[in-house]
PDB file of C-alpha atoms and ligand atoms in Angstrom:
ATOM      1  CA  UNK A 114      51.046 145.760  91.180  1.00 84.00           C
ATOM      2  CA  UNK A 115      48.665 147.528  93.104  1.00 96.00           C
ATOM      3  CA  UNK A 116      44.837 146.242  93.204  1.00 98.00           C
ATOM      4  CA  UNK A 117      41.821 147.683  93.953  1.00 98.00           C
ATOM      5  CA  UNK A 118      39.740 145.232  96.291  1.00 98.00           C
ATOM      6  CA  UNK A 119      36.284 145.318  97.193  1.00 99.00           C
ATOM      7  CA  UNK A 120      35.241 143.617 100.488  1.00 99.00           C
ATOM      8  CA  UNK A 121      31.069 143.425 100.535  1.00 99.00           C
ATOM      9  CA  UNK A 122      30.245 142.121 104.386  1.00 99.00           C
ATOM     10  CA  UNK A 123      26.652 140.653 104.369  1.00 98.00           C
ATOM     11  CA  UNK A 124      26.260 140.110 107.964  1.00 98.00           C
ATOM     12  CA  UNK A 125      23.651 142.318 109.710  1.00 98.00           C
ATOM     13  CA  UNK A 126      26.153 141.765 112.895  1.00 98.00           C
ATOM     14  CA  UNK A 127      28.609 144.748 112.740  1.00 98.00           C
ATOM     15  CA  UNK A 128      32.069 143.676 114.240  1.00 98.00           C
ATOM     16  CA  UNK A 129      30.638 139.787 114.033  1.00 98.00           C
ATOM     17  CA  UNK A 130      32.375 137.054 113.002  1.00 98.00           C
ATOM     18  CA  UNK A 131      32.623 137.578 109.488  1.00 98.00           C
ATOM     19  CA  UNK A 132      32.619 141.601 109.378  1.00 98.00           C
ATOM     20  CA  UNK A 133      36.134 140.803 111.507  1.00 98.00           C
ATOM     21  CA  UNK A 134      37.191 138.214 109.314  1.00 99.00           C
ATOM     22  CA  UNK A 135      36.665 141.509 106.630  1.00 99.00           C
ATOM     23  CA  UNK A 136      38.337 143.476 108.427  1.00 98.00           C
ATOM     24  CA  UNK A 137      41.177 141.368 108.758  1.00 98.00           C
ATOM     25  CA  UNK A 138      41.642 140.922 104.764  1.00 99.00           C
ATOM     26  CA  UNK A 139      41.228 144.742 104.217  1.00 98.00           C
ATOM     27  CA  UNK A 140      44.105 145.222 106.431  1.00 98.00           C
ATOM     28  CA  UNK A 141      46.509 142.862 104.930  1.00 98.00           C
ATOM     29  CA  UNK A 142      45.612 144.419 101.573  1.00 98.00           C
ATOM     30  CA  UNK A 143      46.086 147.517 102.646  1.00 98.00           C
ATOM     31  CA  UNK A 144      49.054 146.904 104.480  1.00 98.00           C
ATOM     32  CA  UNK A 145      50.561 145.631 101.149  1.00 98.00           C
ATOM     33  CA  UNK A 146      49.685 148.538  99.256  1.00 98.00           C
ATOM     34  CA  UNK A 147      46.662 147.773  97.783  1.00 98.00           C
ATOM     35  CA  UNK A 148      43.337 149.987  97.751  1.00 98.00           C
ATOM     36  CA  UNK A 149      41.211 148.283  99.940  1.00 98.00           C
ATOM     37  CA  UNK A 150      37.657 149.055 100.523  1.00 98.00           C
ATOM     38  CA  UNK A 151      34.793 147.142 102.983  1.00 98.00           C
ATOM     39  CA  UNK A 152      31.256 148.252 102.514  1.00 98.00           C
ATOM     40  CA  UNK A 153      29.229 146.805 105.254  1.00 98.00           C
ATOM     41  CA  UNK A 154      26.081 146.111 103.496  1.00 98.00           C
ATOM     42  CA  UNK A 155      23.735 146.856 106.141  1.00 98.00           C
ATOM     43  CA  UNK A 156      24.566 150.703 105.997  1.00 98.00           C
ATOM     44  CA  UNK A 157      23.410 150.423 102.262  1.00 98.00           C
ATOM     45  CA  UNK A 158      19.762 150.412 100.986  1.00 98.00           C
ATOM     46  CA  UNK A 159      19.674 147.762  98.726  1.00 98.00           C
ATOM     47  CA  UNK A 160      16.174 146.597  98.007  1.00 98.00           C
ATOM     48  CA  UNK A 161      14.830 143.030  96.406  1.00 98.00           C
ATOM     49  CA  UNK A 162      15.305 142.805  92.939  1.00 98.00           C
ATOM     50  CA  UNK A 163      11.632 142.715  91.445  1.00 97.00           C
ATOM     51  CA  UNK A 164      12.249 140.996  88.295  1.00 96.00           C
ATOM     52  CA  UNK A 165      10.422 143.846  86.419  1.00 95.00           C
ATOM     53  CA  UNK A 166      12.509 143.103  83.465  1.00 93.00           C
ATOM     54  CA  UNK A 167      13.563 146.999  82.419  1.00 94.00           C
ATOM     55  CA  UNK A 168      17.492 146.121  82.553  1.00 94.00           C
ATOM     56  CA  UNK A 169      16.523 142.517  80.741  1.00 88.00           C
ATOM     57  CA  UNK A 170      16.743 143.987  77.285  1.00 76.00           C
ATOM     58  CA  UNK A 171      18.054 147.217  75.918  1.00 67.00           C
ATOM     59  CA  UNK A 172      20.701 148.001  78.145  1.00 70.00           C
ATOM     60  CA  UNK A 173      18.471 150.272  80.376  1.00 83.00           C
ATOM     61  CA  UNK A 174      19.137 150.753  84.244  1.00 91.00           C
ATOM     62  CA  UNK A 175      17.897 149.489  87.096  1.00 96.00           C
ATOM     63  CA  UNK A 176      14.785 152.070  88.375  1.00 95.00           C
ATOM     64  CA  UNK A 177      15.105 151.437  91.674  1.00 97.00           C
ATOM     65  CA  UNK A 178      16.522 154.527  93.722  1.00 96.00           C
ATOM     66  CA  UNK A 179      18.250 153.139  96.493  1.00 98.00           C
ATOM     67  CA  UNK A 180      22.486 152.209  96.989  1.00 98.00           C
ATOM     68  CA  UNK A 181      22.836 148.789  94.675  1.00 98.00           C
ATOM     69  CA  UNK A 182      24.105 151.430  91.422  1.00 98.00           C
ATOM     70  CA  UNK A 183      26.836 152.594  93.596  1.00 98.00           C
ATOM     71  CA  UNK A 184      28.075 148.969  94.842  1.00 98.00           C
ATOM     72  CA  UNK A 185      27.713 147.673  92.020  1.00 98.00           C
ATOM     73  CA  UNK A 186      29.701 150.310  89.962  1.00 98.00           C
ATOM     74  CA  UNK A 187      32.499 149.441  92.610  1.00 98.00           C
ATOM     75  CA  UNK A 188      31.974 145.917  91.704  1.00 98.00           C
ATOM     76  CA  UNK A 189      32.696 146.025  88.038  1.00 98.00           C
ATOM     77  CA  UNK A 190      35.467 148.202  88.504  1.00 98.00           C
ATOM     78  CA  UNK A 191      37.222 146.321  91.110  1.00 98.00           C
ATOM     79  CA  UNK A 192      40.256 143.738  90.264  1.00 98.00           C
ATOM     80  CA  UNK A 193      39.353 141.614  93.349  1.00 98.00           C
ATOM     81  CA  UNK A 194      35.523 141.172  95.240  1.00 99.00           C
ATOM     82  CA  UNK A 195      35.640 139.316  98.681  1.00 99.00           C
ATOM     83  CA  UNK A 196      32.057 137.944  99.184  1.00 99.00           C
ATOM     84  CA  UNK A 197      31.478 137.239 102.718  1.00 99.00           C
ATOM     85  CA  UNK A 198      28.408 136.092 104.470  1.00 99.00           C
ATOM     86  CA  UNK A 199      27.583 134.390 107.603  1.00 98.00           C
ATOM     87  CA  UNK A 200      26.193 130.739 107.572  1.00 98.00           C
ATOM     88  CA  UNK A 201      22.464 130.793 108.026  1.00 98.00           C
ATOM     89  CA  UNK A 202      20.336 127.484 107.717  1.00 98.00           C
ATOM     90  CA  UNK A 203      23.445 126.755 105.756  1.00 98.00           C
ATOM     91  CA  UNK A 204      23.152 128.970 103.325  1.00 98.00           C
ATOM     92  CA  UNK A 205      24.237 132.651 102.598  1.00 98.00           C
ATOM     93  CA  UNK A 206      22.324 135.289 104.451  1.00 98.00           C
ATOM     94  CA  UNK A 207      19.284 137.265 102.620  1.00 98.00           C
ATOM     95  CA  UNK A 208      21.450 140.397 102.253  1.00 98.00           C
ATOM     96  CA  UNK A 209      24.114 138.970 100.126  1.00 98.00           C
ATOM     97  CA  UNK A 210      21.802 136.882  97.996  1.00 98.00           C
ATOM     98  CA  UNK A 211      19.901 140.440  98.074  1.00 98.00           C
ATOM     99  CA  UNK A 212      23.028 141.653  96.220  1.00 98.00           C
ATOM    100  CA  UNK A 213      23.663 139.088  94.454  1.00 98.00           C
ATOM    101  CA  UNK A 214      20.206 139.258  92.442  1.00 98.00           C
ATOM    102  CA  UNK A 215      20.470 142.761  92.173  1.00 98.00           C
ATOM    103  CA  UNK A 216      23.367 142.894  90.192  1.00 98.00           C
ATOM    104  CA  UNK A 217      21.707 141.374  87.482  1.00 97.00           C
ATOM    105  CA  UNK A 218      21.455 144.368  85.642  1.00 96.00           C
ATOM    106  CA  UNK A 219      25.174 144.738  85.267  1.00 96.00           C
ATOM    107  CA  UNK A 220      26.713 141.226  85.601  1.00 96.00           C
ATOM    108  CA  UNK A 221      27.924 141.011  82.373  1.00 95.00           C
ATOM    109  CA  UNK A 222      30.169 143.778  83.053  1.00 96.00           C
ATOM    110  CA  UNK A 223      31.409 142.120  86.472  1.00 98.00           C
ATOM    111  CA  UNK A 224      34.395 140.175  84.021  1.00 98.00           C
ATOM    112  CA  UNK A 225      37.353 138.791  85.015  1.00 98.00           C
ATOM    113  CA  UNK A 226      37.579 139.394  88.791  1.00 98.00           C
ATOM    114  CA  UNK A 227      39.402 137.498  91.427  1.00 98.00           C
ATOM    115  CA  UNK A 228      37.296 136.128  94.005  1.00 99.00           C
ATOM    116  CA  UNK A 229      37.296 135.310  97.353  1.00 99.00           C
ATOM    117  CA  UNK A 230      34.663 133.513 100.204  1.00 99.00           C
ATOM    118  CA  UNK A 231      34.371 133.941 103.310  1.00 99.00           C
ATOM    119  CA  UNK A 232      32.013 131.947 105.247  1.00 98.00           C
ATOM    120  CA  UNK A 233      31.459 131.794 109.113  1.00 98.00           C
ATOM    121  CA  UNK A 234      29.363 129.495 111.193  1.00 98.00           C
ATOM    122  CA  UNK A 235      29.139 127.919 114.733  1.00 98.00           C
ATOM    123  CA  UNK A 236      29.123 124.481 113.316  1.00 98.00           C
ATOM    124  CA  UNK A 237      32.763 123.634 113.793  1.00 97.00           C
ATOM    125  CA  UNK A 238      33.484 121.538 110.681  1.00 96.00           C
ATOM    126  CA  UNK A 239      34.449 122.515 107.362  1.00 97.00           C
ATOM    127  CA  UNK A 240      32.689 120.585 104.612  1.00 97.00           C
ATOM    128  CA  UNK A 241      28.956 121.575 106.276  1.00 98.00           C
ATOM    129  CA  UNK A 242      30.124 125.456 104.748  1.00 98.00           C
ATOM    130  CA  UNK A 243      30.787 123.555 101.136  1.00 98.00           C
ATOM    131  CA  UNK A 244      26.993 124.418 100.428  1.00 98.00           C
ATOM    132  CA  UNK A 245      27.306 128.295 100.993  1.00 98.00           C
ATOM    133  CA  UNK A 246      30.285 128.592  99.015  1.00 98.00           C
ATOM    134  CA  UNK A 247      28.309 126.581  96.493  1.00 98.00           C
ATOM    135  CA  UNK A 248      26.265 129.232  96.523  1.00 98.00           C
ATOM    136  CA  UNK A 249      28.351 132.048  95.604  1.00 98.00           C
ATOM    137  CA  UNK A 250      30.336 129.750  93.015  1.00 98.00           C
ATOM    138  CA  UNK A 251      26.339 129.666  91.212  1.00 98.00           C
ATOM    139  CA  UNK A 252      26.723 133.755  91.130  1.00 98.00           C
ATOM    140  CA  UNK A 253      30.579 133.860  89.391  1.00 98.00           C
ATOM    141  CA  UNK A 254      29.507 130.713  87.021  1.00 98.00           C
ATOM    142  CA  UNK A 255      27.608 133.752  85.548  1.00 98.00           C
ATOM    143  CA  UNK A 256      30.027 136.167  85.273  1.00 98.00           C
ATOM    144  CA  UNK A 257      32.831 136.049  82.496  1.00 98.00           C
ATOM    145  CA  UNK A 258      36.422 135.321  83.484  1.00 98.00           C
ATOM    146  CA  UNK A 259      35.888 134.699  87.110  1.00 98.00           C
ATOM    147  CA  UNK A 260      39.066 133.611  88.846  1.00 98.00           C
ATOM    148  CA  UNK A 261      38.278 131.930  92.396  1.00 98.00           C
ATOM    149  CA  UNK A 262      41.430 132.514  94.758  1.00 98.00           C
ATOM    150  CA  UNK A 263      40.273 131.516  98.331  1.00 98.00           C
ATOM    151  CA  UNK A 264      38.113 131.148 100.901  1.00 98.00           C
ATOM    152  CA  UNK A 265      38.044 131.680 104.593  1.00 98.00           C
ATOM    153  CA  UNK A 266      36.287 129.124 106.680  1.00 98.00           C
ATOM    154  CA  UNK A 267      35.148 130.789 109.961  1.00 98.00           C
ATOM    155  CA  UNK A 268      34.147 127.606 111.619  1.00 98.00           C
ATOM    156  CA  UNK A 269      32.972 126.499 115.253  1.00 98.00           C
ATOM    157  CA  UNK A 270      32.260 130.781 115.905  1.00 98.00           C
ATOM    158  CA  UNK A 271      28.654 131.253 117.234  1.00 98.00           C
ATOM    159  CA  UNK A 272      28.769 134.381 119.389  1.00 98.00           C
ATOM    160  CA  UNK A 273      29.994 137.725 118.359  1.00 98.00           C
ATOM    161  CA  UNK A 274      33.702 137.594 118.214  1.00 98.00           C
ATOM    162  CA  UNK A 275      34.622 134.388 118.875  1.00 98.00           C
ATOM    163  CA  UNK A 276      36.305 133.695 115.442  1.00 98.00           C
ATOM    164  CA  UNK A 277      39.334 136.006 117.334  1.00 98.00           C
ATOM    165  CA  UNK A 278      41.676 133.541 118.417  1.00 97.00           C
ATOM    166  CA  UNK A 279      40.807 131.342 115.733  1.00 98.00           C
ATOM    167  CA  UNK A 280      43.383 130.501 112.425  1.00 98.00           C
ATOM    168  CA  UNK A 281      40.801 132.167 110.584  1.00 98.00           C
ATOM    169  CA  UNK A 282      41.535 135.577 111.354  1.00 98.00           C
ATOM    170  CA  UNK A 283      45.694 134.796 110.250  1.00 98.00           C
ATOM    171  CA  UNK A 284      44.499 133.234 107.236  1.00 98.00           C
ATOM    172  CA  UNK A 285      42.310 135.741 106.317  1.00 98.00           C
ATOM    173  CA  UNK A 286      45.241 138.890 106.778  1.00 98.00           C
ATOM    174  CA  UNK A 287      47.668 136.592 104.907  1.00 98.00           C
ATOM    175  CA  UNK A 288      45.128 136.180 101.809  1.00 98.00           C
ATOM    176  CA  UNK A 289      44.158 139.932 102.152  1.00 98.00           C
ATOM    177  CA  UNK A 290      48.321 140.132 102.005  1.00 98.00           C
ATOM    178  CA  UNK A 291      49.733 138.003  99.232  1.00 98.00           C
ATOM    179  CA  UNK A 292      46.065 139.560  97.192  1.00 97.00           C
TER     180      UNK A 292
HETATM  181  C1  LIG B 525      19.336 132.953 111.571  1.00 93.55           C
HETATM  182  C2  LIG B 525      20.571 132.207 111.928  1.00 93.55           C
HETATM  183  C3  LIG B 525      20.803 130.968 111.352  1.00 93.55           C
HETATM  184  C4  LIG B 525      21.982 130.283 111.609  1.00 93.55           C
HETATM  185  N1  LIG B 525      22.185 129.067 111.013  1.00 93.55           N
HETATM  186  C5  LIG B 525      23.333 128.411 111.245  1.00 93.55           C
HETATM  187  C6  LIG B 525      23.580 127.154 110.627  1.00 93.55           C
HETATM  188  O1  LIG B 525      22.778 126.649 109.831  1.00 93.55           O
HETATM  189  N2  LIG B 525      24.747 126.514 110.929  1.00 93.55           N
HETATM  190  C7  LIG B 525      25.667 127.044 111.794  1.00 93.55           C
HETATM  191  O2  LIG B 525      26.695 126.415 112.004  1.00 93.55           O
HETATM  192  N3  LIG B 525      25.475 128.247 112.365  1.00 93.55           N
HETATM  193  C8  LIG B 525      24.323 128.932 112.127  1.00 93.55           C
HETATM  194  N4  LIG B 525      24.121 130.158 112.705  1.00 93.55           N
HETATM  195  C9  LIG B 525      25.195 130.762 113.509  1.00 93.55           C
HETATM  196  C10 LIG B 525      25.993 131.775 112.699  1.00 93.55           C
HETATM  197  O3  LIG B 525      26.405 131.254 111.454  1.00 93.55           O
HETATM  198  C11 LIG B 525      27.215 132.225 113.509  1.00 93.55           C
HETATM  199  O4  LIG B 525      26.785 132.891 114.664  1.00 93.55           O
HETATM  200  C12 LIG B 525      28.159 133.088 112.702  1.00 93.55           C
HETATM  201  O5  LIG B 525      29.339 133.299 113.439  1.00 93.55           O
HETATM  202  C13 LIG B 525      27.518 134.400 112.356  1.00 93.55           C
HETATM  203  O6  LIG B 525      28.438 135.202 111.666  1.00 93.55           O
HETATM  204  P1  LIG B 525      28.489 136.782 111.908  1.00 93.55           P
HETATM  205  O7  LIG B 525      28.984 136.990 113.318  1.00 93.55           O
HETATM  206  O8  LIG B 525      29.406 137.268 110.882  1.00 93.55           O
HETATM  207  O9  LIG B 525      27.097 137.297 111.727  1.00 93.55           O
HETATM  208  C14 LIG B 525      22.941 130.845 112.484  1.00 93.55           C
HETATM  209  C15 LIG B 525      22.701 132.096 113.063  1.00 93.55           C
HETATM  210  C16 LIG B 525      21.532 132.769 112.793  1.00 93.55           C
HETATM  211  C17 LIG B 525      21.292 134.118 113.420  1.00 93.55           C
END
């Protein structure tokens, strides 16, 4: 059965480690006949979320006029969200936990997705990523339903486009694949 995936690629680094690792999974989902779709965050205006507290209660939208209503209509109509960041201070970068708080007016409706991580860092050993994905497992824990099905560990990639070469970028076309 087809699926309609939505990659969201944090890194301010266009064709960087992760973004490639992204563009990797949209191809194997694509290539299996799903409809696959990256948005590279940093062409979006997606400001802070300023806790004013109008979606809080009575189901009113978010005021702010920028590009978060349009990802995040994508996001609760999608069957399967890829999250990906790049490791900073081993954590996610601002623009995804950006996103990530600004989805708070609708993440009720963001029910039973599949999820996948993808992390990448120049620290060249797994576990030291566990904290990021932490991270992102602290946004689904909120959401109803979620269904965690991978995650891509970019590890031991520092400059742009090093992670080619690497098992990463074959793991992350096979889970884009078998989706
Ligand atoms: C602000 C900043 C902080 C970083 N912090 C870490 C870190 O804590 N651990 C690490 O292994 N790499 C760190 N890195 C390296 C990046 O994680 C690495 O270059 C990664 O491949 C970036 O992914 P991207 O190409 O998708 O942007 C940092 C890079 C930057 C710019």
């Amino acid at each position: 059965m087809s699926k309609k995936v939505l990659i969201l690629s944090s890194s301010p680094r266009r064709g960087g480690n992760s973004d490639l690792l992204c563009d990797q999974f949209t191809m194997g989902a694509q290539q299996a006949g799903n409809h696959a779709e990256k948005i590279f965050l940093k062409d979006k205006k997606i400001n802070y979320c300023t806790a004013c507290g109008t979606c809080f209660n009575g189901n009113k939208t978010c005021p702010q006029k920028d590009d978060m209503a349009e990802v995040l209509e994508k996001m609760v109509t999608a069957d399967v969200i890829v999250m990906a960041t790049p490791v900073y201070f081993y954590t996610m970068c601002g623009q995804m936990k950006t996103l990530i708080d600004r989805t708070v007016s609708r993440y009720t409706q963001i029910s039973n997705k599949e999820f996948y991580f993808i992390a990448t860092a120049a620290v060249n050993h797994k576990p030291a990523l566990e904290r990021t994905i932490e991270e992102f497992r602290g946004f689904t824990s909120c959401l109803s339903g979620p269904k965690e099905k991978g995650i891509i560990y970019g590890t031991g990639a520092w400059e742009k486009g090093e992670i080619i070469g690497k098992p990463a970028m074959e793991e992350a076309y096979q889970l884009g694949f078998t989706v």
